Amino acid sequence: MSDVIKREEVGEVVVLHITTPSVDAVSAVAIELACSEMRPITVIDFADVSFINSAGISALLKFVVSARRAGYQLFAMNVSPHHQKIFKMVEMSRFMPLIEAHDLPAFRR
Amino acid sequence: MQRVALSIPSQVRFERVVRASAGEIAQACGFSPERIADVQLAVSEAVTNAIEHGNGARADLLVEVVFVLDNNTLEIRIADQGNGTGTVDWHRRVVEAHNLDNEQLRGFGMHLIQALVDDCEIESSANGTVLTLRLHREEDLS
């Protein structure tokens, strides 16, 4: 398991909590390693993330690629307003829709 | 006019040093929190490009960053010591299905820079590339 991802699994849902504040070229490789931890419903939790750049977006897109190939659903949770703006600029949210933390129990049923 | 200059080896971990400095400087200049985040991201993209593409990640080559606050404009110059860039693709680039299928997952940096700053320009020669970013304080845009 990556040292920048904390994994939480309930049934077919896995939540991957990114624990590094900076999703960038330095942390990208460690984040990408967690692609192997995906499940049919995967939620990436950005609660602890304060910075994402395009190198980080590229790392996150590895999850999108893996999810598309496996037919999994991929969601993002606790994305800050600034990062929602950045995701919108590159149209990331079309491939990794946002959910609210309070929606999570519904996915776990 | 106030001026801050930094010089870093071409290793991506030092991009974080410039980014942190950019945040502090933008805050000291009176930018809003959202605008500070924009400055940090634009600077991060520019410095990462300078490290990886300009200097080819050669640690013996430096990236020099100069912040200049003049009146209500923050100007940031990012210079590498590479051999110059060819054409720069400023086109809007977004995540698209066919790029995902081909695993073409990079190339958003210049689009983000252009979208986040008020003005940017690039000068390139055989002695290196200088990218200049300018951002204005919000209260003076009315």
GROMACS .gro file of C-alpha atoms in nm, chain A residues 4 18-28 31 44-60 78-84 86-87, chain B residues 12-23 33-49 106 109 112-113 116:
model
   73
    4VAL     CA    1   0.027   0.858   0.066
   18ILE     CA    2  -0.513   1.079  -0.014
   19THR     CA    3  -0.307   1.168   0.292
   20THR     CA    4  -0.047   1.392   0.128
   21PRO     CA    5  -0.144   1.760   0.101
   22SER     CA    6   0.034   1.794  -0.233
   23VAL     CA    7  -0.073   1.594  -0.539
   24ASP     CA    8   0.215   1.682  -0.767
   25ALA     CA    9   0.514   1.540  -0.952
   26VAL     CA   10   0.676   1.436  -0.622
   27SER     CA   11   0.382   1.235  -0.490
   28ALA     CA   12   0.244   1.119  -0.827
   31ILE     CA   13  -0.045   0.787  -0.562
   44ILE     CA   14  -1.101   0.912  -0.394
   45ASP     CA   15  -1.111   1.135  -0.087
   46PHE     CA   16  -0.939   1.474  -0.123
   47ALA     CA   17  -1.016   1.601   0.228
   48ASP     CA   18  -0.647   1.635   0.318
   49VAL     CA   19  -0.537   1.771  -0.020
   50SER     CA   20  -0.446   2.139  -0.043
   51PHE     CA   21  -0.267   2.141  -0.378
   52ILE     CA   22  -0.305   1.964  -0.714
   53ASN     CA   23  -0.112   2.049  -1.030
   54SER     CA   24  -0.116   1.897  -1.378
   55ALA     CA   25   0.138   1.628  -1.280
   56GLY     CA   26  -0.105   1.533  -1.004
   57ILE     CA   27  -0.397   1.539  -1.245
   58SER     CA   28  -0.204   1.299  -1.468
   59ALA     CA   29  -0.164   1.064  -1.170
   60LEU     CA   30  -0.536   1.085  -1.099
   78ASN     CA   31  -1.426   1.636  -0.044
   79VAL     CA   32  -1.286   1.834  -0.336
   80SER     CA   33  -1.223   2.197  -0.241
   81PRO     CA   34  -1.392   2.476  -0.439
   82HIS     CA   35  -1.056   2.574  -0.591
   83HIS     CA   36  -0.988   2.219  -0.705
   84GLN     CA   37  -1.342   2.186  -0.837
   86ILE     CA   38  -0.940   2.327  -1.176
   87PHE     CA   39  -1.116   1.997  -1.246
  121VAL     CA   40   1.089   1.855  -0.902
  122ARG     CA   41   1.103   1.850  -0.523
  123PHE     CA   42   1.236   2.205  -0.531
  124GLU     CA   43   0.927   2.319  -0.721
  125ARG     CA   44   0.756   2.297  -0.383
  126VAL     CA   45   0.998   2.561  -0.249
  127VAL     CA   46   0.904   2.805  -0.524
  128ARG     CA   47   0.534   2.727  -0.484
  129ALA     CA   48   0.545   2.794  -0.111
  130SER     CA   49   0.730   3.121  -0.175
  131ALA     CA   50   0.473   3.219  -0.438
  132GLY     CA   51   0.197   3.168  -0.182
  142PRO     CA   52  -0.706   3.318  -0.091
  143GLU     CA   53  -0.852   3.195  -0.422
  144ARG     CA   54  -0.614   3.416  -0.618
  145ILE     CA   55  -0.320   3.293  -0.408
  146ALA     CA   56  -0.413   2.938  -0.503
  147ASP     CA   57  -0.421   3.045  -0.870
  148VAL     CA   58  -0.074   3.204  -0.838
  149GLN     CA   59   0.066   2.891  -0.676
  150LEU     CA   60  -0.074   2.661  -0.944
  151ALA     CA   61   0.041   2.880  -1.234
  152VAL     CA   62   0.390   2.908  -1.084
  153SER     CA   63   0.399   2.536  -1.015
  154GLU     CA   64   0.315   2.456  -1.377
  155ALA     CA   65   0.572   2.702  -1.511
  156VAL     CA   66   0.850   2.582  -1.281
  157THR     CA   67   0.773   2.215  -1.349
  158ASN     CA   68   0.792   2.286  -1.724
  215ARG     CA   69  -0.026   1.499  -1.961
  218GLY     CA   70   0.005   2.281  -1.784
  221LEU     CA   71  -0.393   2.602  -1.690
  222ILE     CA   72  -0.134   2.880  -1.679
  225LEU     CA   73  -0.521   3.132  -1.429
   0.00000   0.00000   0.00000
